[in-house]
Coordinates of C-alpha atoms in Angstrom, one line a residue:
R212 CA 155.4 94.2 124.0
Y213 CA 152.2 92.4 123.0
W214 CA 152.6 93.1 119.3
R215 CA 155.8 91.0 119.2
D216 CA 153.6 87.9 119.6
W217 CA 151.8 88.5 116.3
S218 CA 154.2 87.2 113.7
S219 CA 151.7 85.9 111.2
D220 CA 148.3 86.9 109.9
V221 CA 145.3 86.5 112.2
C222 CA 141.7 86.1 110.8
S223 CA 138.5 85.0 112.5
S224 CA 134.7 85.3 112.0
D225 CA 131.6 84.3 113.8
L226 CA 127.8 83.9 113.1
F227 CA 124.8 83.3 115.4
M228 CA 121.2 83.0 114.4
R229 CA 117.8 82.7 116.2
N230 CA 114.2 83.0 115.0
D231 CA 110.6 82.5 116.0
K232 CA 109.9 79.0 114.4
L233 CA 109.7 77.3 117.8
D234 CA 108.1 80.1 119.8
A235 CA 104.7 79.5 121.4
R236 CA 101.7 81.6 120.6
N237 CA 100.7 84.4 123.0
F238 CA 97.6 83.4 124.9
F239 CA 95.8 86.6 124.1
L240 CA 96.4 86.5 120.3
T241 CA 93.2 86.3 118.3
P242 CA 92.9 83.3 115.9
T243 CA 93.8 85.4 112.9
Q244 CA 96.9 87.0 114.4
R245 CA 100.3 85.6 113.8
I246 CA 103.3 85.3 116.1
A247 CA 105.5 88.4 115.8
P248 CA 108.7 87.8 114.0
L249 CA 111.7 87.1 116.1
R250 CA 115.1 87.4 114.6
R251 CA 118.5 87.5 116.4
N252 CA 121.4 87.4 114.0
Q253 CA 124.9 88.2 115.1
F254 CA 127.9 88.2 112.9
G255 CA 131.4 89.6 112.8
A256 CA 134.9 89.2 111.5
A257 CA 138.4 90.2 112.5
V258 CA 141.7 90.4 110.6
G259 CA 145.1 91.4 111.6
G260 CA 148.8 90.9 110.9
P261 CA 152.2 92.5 110.7
I262 CA 152.9 94.9 107.9
I263 CA 156.6 94.8 108.9
K264 CA 157.6 92.0 111.2
N265 CA 158.2 93.2 114.8
K266 CA 157.9 96.7 113.5
M267 CA 154.4 97.6 112.2
F268 CA 151.1 95.9 112.8
L269 CA 147.5 96.4 111.6
F270 CA 144.3 95.1 113.1
G271 CA 140.6 95.6 112.2
N272 CA 137.3 94.0 113.2
Y273 CA 133.6 94.3 112.6
D274 CA 130.6 93.2 114.7
G275 CA 127.0 93.4 113.7
S276 CA 123.6 92.2 114.9
R277 CA 120.0 92.4 113.6
I278 CA 117.4 91.9 116.2
R279 CA 113.6 91.7 115.7
Q280 CA 111.8 91.2 119.1
G281 CA 108.1 90.6 119.3
L282 CA 106.0 93.0 121.4
F283 CA 102.3 92.2 122.4
R284 CA 100.2 95.3 123.0
T285 CA 96.6 95.8 124.0
A286 CA 94.3 98.9 124.2
M287 CA 90.7 100.0 124.6
V288 CA 90.0 102.0 121.5
P289 CA 86.8 103.8 120.5
T290 CA 84.8 102.8 117.4
S291 CA 84.2 105.1 114.5
T292 CA 80.6 105.6 115.8
Q293 CA 81.9 106.6 119.2
I294 CA 84.4 109.0 117.7
G295 CA 81.5 110.5 115.9
G296 CA 79.8 111.3 119.3
N297 CA 77.4 108.3 119.5
L298 CA 78.1 106.9 123.0
S299 CA 74.7 105.3 123.3
G300 CA 76.2 101.9 124.1
Y301 CA 78.4 103.4 126.8
S302 CA 77.6 102.3 130.3
K303 CA 78.2 105.8 131.6
T304 CA 75.9 108.8 131.4
I305 CA 77.5 111.7 129.5
R306 CA 76.4 115.2 130.6
D307 CA 76.2 118.4 128.6
P308 CA 78.7 120.8 130.2
Q309 CA 76.6 123.7 129.1
T310 CA 73.4 122.6 130.8
G311 CA 74.6 119.9 133.3
Q312 CA 71.9 117.6 131.9
P313 CA 72.6 114.2 130.1
F314 CA 72.9 114.3 126.4
P315 CA 69.8 112.5 124.9
N316 CA 70.6 108.8 124.3
N317 CA 74.3 109.7 125.2
I318 CA 74.7 111.1 121.7
I319 CA 76.8 114.3 121.4
P320 CA 75.5 116.5 118.5
T321 CA 77.8 116.7 115.6
Q322 CA 78.0 120.5 115.8
R323 CA 79.4 120.2 119.3
L324 CA 82.3 117.9 118.4
D325 CA 85.7 119.7 118.5
P326 CA 87.4 119.7 115.1
I327 CA 90.9 119.3 116.6
S328 CA 89.7 116.2 118.5
Q329 CA 88.1 114.7 115.5
A330 CA 91.3 115.1 113.5
L331 CA 93.5 113.5 116.2
A332 CA 91.0 110.7 117.0
K333 CA 91.5 109.4 113.4
F334 CA 94.8 107.9 114.7
Y335 CA 93.1 105.4 116.9
A336 CA 93.3 101.8 115.6
T337 CA 90.2 99.9 114.6
P338 CA 88.9 97.4 117.2
N339 CA 89.9 93.9 116.3
N340 CA 89.2 91.9 119.5
P341 CA 85.9 91.0 121.1
N342 CA 87.3 91.5 124.6
P343 CA 85.0 94.2 126.1
S344 CA 87.9 95.7 128.2
Q345 CA 90.6 95.4 125.6
N346 CA 89.1 95.6 122.2
F347 CA 92.4 96.0 120.3
S348 CA 95.5 93.9 120.4
T349 CA 98.5 93.9 118.2
N350 CA 101.7 91.8 117.9
V351 CA 104.5 93.9 116.5
S352 CA 108.3 93.6 116.4
S353 CA 110.9 96.1 117.6
I354 CA 114.0 96.8 115.5
N355 CA 117.5 96.8 116.9
D356 CA 120.3 97.0 114.3
Y357 CA 123.9 97.3 115.5
N358 CA 127.1 97.8 113.6
S359 CA 130.6 98.2 115.1
G360 CA 134.0 98.6 113.6
L361 CA 137.5 98.9 115.2
F362 CA 140.8 99.8 113.5
R363 CA 144.1 99.7 115.3
F364 CA 147.6 100.5 114.0
D365 CA 150.8 99.8 116.0
W366 CA 154.2 101.1 114.9
R367 CA 157.6 100.8 116.7
V368 CA 159.0 104.0 115.4
T369 CA 162.4 103.5 117.0
D370 CA 163.7 101.3 119.8
K371 CA 162.6 104.0 122.2
H372 CA 159.3 105.1 120.7
D373 CA 156.0 103.1 120.2
L374 CA 153.1 104.7 118.4
M375 CA 149.5 103.4 118.6
I376 CA 146.5 104.8 116.6
R377 CA 143.0 103.4 117.3
Y378 CA 139.6 104.4 115.8
G379 CA 136.3 102.8 116.8
L380 CA 132.8 103.5 115.4
Q381 CA 129.3 102.2 116.3
D382 CA 126.1 102.7 114.4
I383 CA 122.9 101.8 116.2
Y384 CA 119.3 102.0 115.0
Q385 CA 116.4 101.2 117.4
Y386 CA 112.7 101.4 116.7
T387 CA 110.0 100.6 119.2
P388 CA 106.5 100.5 117.7
G389 CA 103.6 102.2 119.6
T390 CA 100.4 100.5 120.5
M391 CA 98.6 102.3 117.6
P392 CA 100.0 101.5 114.2
Q393 CA 99.9 105.2 113.0
V394 CA 101.3 106.9 116.1
G395 CA 103.5 106.4 119.2
G396 CA 106.5 104.7 117.7
L397 CA 109.9 105.7 119.0
I398 CA 113.0 106.0 116.7
V399 CA 116.4 106.1 118.4
P400 CA 119.5 106.2 116.2
Q401 CA 122.9 106.6 117.9
K402 CA 126.5 106.9 116.6
P403 CA 129.4 106.9 119.1
Q404 CA 132.9 107.1 117.8
N405 CA 136.4 107.5 119.2
L406 CA 139.9 108.3 117.9
A407 CA 143.0 107.9 120.1
V408 CA 146.7 108.4 119.5
N409 CA 149.2 107.0 122.1
L410 CA 153.0 107.6 122.1
T411 CA 155.1 105.7 124.6
S412 CA 158.7 106.9 124.9
I413 CA 161.7 105.5 126.8
V414 CA 163.6 108.6 127.6
T415 CA 166.2 106.8 129.7
P416 CA 166.3 103.2 131.0
R417 CA 164.8 104.6 134.2
F418 CA 162.4 107.2 132.8
L419 CA 159.3 106.4 130.7
N420 CA 156.8 108.9 129.2
E421 CA 153.4 108.2 127.9
F422 CA 151.4 110.8 125.9
R423 CA 147.8 110.2 124.8
A424 CA 145.4 112.4 122.8
S425 CA 141.8 111.3 122.0
Y426 CA 138.6 112.6 120.5
G427 CA 135.2 111.1 121.2
R428 CA 131.9 112.0 119.6
Q429 CA 128.5 110.8 120.7
I430 CA 125.5 111.4 118.5
H431 CA 122.1 110.6 119.9
R432 CA 118.9 111.3 118.0
Q433 CA 115.5 110.4 119.5
R434 CA 112.2 111.2 117.8
G435 CA 108.6 109.9 117.3
Q436 CA 107.6 108.0 114.2
N437 CA 105.8 111.1 112.8
S438 CA 108.6 113.5 113.4
G439 CA 108.7 116.0 110.5
N440 CA 105.0 115.3 109.6
P441 CA 102.9 118.3 110.9
I442 CA 99.9 116.3 112.1
A443 CA 99.3 118.5 115.1
A444 CA 99.6 121.7 113.1
N445 CA 97.2 120.3 110.3
A446 CA 94.7 119.4 113.0
G447 CA 94.7 123.0 114.3
V448 CA 96.7 122.7 117.4
P449 CA 97.8 126.3 118.3
F450 CA 101.5 127.1 117.9
A451 CA 102.4 123.6 116.6
P452 CA 105.3 123.8 114.1
R453 CA 104.6 122.9 110.5
E454 CA 108.2 122.1 109.4
G455 CA 111.4 120.7 110.8
S456 CA 111.9 117.8 113.2
G457 CA 109.6 119.4 115.8
A458 CA 106.6 119.0 113.6
G459 CA 104.7 115.8 114.5
F460 CA 101.9 114.4 116.6
V461 CA 100.7 115.8 119.9
E462 CA 103.0 114.9 122.8
G463 CA 100.3 113.6 125.0
I464 CA 96.5 113.3 125.2
G465 CA 95.8 112.0 128.7
F466 CA 92.4 110.8 129.9
G467 CA 91.0 110.5 133.3
N468 CA 87.8 108.7 134.4
T469 CA 87.4 106.7 131.2
I470 CA 88.0 103.3 129.8
F471 CA 89.7 104.4 126.6
T472 CA 93.4 104.4 126.0
A473 CA 95.3 107.7 125.7
L474 CA 97.3 108.9 122.6
G475 CA 100.7 110.5 122.4
E476 CA 104.1 110.5 120.8
Q477 CA 107.7 111.2 121.9
Q478 CA 108.9 114.7 120.9
P479 CA 112.4 115.0 119.4
W480 CA 115.4 115.0 121.6
F481 CA 118.9 115.5 120.1
L482 CA 122.2 115.3 121.8
T483 CA 125.7 115.7 120.4
V484 CA 128.7 115.4 122.7
N485 CA 132.3 116.1 121.7
T486 CA 135.1 115.2 124.1
F487 CA 138.7 116.1 123.7
Q488 CA 141.3 114.6 126.0
W489 CA 145.1 115.2 126.5
Y490 CA 147.0 113.1 128.9
D491 CA 150.7 112.8 129.7
G492 CA 152.2 110.6 132.4
I493 CA 155.7 109.7 133.5
T494 CA 157.3 106.8 135.3
W495 CA 160.7 107.2 137.0
T496 CA 162.5 104.5 138.8
R497 CA 165.3 105.4 141.2
G498 CA 166.6 103.1 143.9
K499 CA 163.8 101.8 146.0
H500 CA 161.4 104.4 144.6
N501 CA 159.0 104.2 141.6
F502 CA 157.6 107.6 141.0
K503 CA 154.6 108.3 138.8
A504 CA 153.0 111.6 137.9
G505 CA 150.7 112.9 135.2
A506 CA 148.0 115.3 134.0
D507 CA 144.7 114.7 132.3
I508 CA 142.8 117.5 130.6
R509 CA 139.4 117.1 129.1
R510 CA 137.2 119.5 127.2
H511 CA 133.5 118.6 126.8
R512 CA 131.2 120.2 124.3
A513 CA 127.5 119.2 124.4
D514 CA 124.8 120.5 122.1
A515 CA 121.3 119.5 123.2
F516 CA 117.8 120.1 121.8
L517 CA 114.6 119.1 123.6
G518 CA 111.3 119.5 121.7
T519 CA 109.2 119.4 124.9
R520 CA 105.6 120.7 124.5
Q521 CA 106.0 121.9 120.9
N522 CA 102.9 120.1 119.8
N523 CA 101.0 120.6 123.0
Q524 CA 100.2 118.2 125.8
Y525 CA 96.5 117.9 126.9
T526 CA 94.7 116.4 129.8
F527 CA 91.0 115.6 129.8
S528 CA 89.9 114.6 133.3
G529 CA 86.2 114.1 132.7
Q530 CA 85.3 117.0 135.1
F531 CA 83.0 118.6 132.5
S532 CA 80.9 115.7 131.0
G533 CA 81.7 113.0 133.5
D534 CA 84.1 111.1 131.2
G535 CA 87.6 112.0 130.0
F536 CA 87.0 110.7 126.4
S537 CA 83.8 112.7 126.0
D538 CA 85.5 115.8 127.3
F539 CA 88.1 115.1 124.5
L540 CA 85.4 114.9 121.9
L541 CA 83.9 118.2 123.2
G542 CA 87.3 119.9 123.3
N543 CA 87.0 120.6 127.1
M544 CA 90.5 120.1 128.5
S545 CA 91.3 120.3 132.1
S546 CA 94.9 121.4 131.4
S547 CA 97.2 122.2 128.5
S548 CA 100.9 122.9 128.2
I549 CA 102.6 124.2 125.0
A550 CA 105.7 126.0 124.0
L551 CA 104.8 129.3 122.5
S552 CA 108.0 129.4 120.3
P553 CA 110.4 126.7 119.3
N554 CA 112.9 125.6 121.9
E555 CA 116.5 126.7 121.4
I556 CA 119.6 124.5 121.1
G557 CA 121.5 124.4 124.4
R558 CA 125.3 124.6 123.9
F559 CA 127.1 123.5 127.0
R560 CA 130.8 123.7 127.6
R561 CA 133.1 122.6 130.4
T562 CA 136.7 121.7 131.2
A563 CA 137.9 119.0 133.6
L564 CA 141.4 118.8 135.0
A565 CA 143.2 116.1 136.9
F566 CA 146.7 115.9 138.3
Y567 CA 148.4 113.1 140.3
A568 CA 151.7 112.1 141.8
M569 CA 152.5 108.9 143.6
D570 CA 155.5 106.9 144.9
D571 CA 155.9 103.2 145.5
W572 CA 158.6 103.0 148.1
K573 CA 160.0 99.6 148.8
V574 CA 161.2 100.1 152.4
S575 CA 162.2 96.5 152.8
P576 CA 161.6 93.2 151.1
K577 CA 158.5 92.8 153.3
L578 CA 157.2 96.3 153.3
T579 CA 156.2 98.7 150.4
L580 CA 154.6 102.1 151.0
N581 CA 152.2 103.6 148.5
I582 CA 152.1 107.3 148.8
G583 CA 150.2 109.6 146.5
V584 CA 148.1 112.7 146.0
R585 CA 145.5 113.6 143.3
Y586 CA 143.8 116.9 142.5
E587 CA 140.7 117.2 140.3
F588 CA 138.8 120.2 139.1
S589 CA 135.5 119.9 137.1
Q590 CA 134.1 123.1 135.8
V591 CA 130.4 123.9 136.1
P592 CA 128.9 123.5 132.6
K593 CA 128.4 126.8 130.9
E594 CA 125.7 127.4 128.4
L595 CA 127.0 129.8 125.7
S596 CA 123.7 131.6 125.1
G597 CA 122.7 131.9 128.8
L598 CA 119.7 129.6 128.3
T599 CA 120.2 127.8 131.6
P600 CA 119.7 129.8 134.7
T601 CA 122.1 129.4 137.6
F602 CA 121.9 130.3 141.3
D603 CA 124.0 133.2 142.5
P604 CA 124.1 133.5 146.3
T605 CA 125.4 137.1 146.2
L606 CA 122.2 138.5 144.6
A607 CA 119.5 140.3 146.6
N608 CA 121.7 141.3 149.4
G609 CA 122.9 137.8 150.1
Q610 CA 119.5 136.1 149.7
G611 CA 120.5 134.7 146.3
G612 CA 118.7 134.5 143.0
Q613 CA 118.9 133.2 139.4
I614 CA 120.8 134.6 136.6
G615 CA 120.3 133.6 132.9
R616 CA 117.1 132.8 131.1
A617 CA 114.9 129.8 130.6
S618 CA 115.1 128.0 127.2
C619 CA 111.4 127.1 127.1
R620 CA 108.4 129.3 127.4
E621 CA 105.2 127.5 128.2
R622 CA 101.6 128.2 128.7
V623 CA 99.7 126.2 131.2

């Protein structure tokens, strides 16, 4: 077996580095803007060796990386004067939705400006580029940090039993900045890990049994950079949460028929998956036959939370004043979608089964037949609280219908 080859200590390490010192400037950078930092550092180490020669072996390794990748972003942002309702320099005529007539000098009276819009518009960046179609540019860096560790223990318990224990863990942190410095950034931490135990037993010289049990856990957390900060609630957005991870910036402020860039931020999405596995397989050699059979049982437990529409999603099409951004300033939305109460955590469970049997039959020195059969069953995921509706074809006299309830209540 492979561990017999390791009769002395084994140790290794590696290191790789890269940076932005030789990178060219982006053509669209302004004279005062610098190249975004670029860093790509990879490093790791491994060590292993026998604890008891030809009997017990231990191995461990670590891999890591730190990556900073430059991102160039542009946008068309309003000036503070335009946010205040003065669109006199705007090439488009802005109409008063109440009268249908143009606002004098394209200036919206202060008392007509919507307070929610004014509070959210403060998160626009300040123009820094003379380009008339893209008056804001930024050169930022994303973050990608990775750490991985692996531990393995091998033990020849007896001449007939070999035991292996393995544990692996990864810790990942990713951050992608938004175009606007104060809003739109996406944070994605992840932590997958796995524990496995394997016992190989020689029952007889012709009969081998392998048993394996494992546990895997996947943790995925995704949220906007303002998650936990009740910006939408403080601005006056109806039903927006004031605490917890669901509190944050508006999910989306979309514009139509305008030159200005929209605003928005990813709402939180959490997923935790636990997987339990039990496997047992046999190998039996008899004459010209080599039989194999086994069973694989897996239990999946997934808990998911999706914060969709908790802080509202707005669309301003420009149908009221002739421009989407001026509709935003006036508070005249064309559509809105919001969850009237916090979404609930979905708890999904299912079991998967697999059974197989096969025979390698050496009919002659020139002919071998492979004969086998496999059966698999994968249970339909079940949500413990009935949040996910399912289709039942027996309802309504055979016409079918849904059972269960929806997990998100929205107003459109």
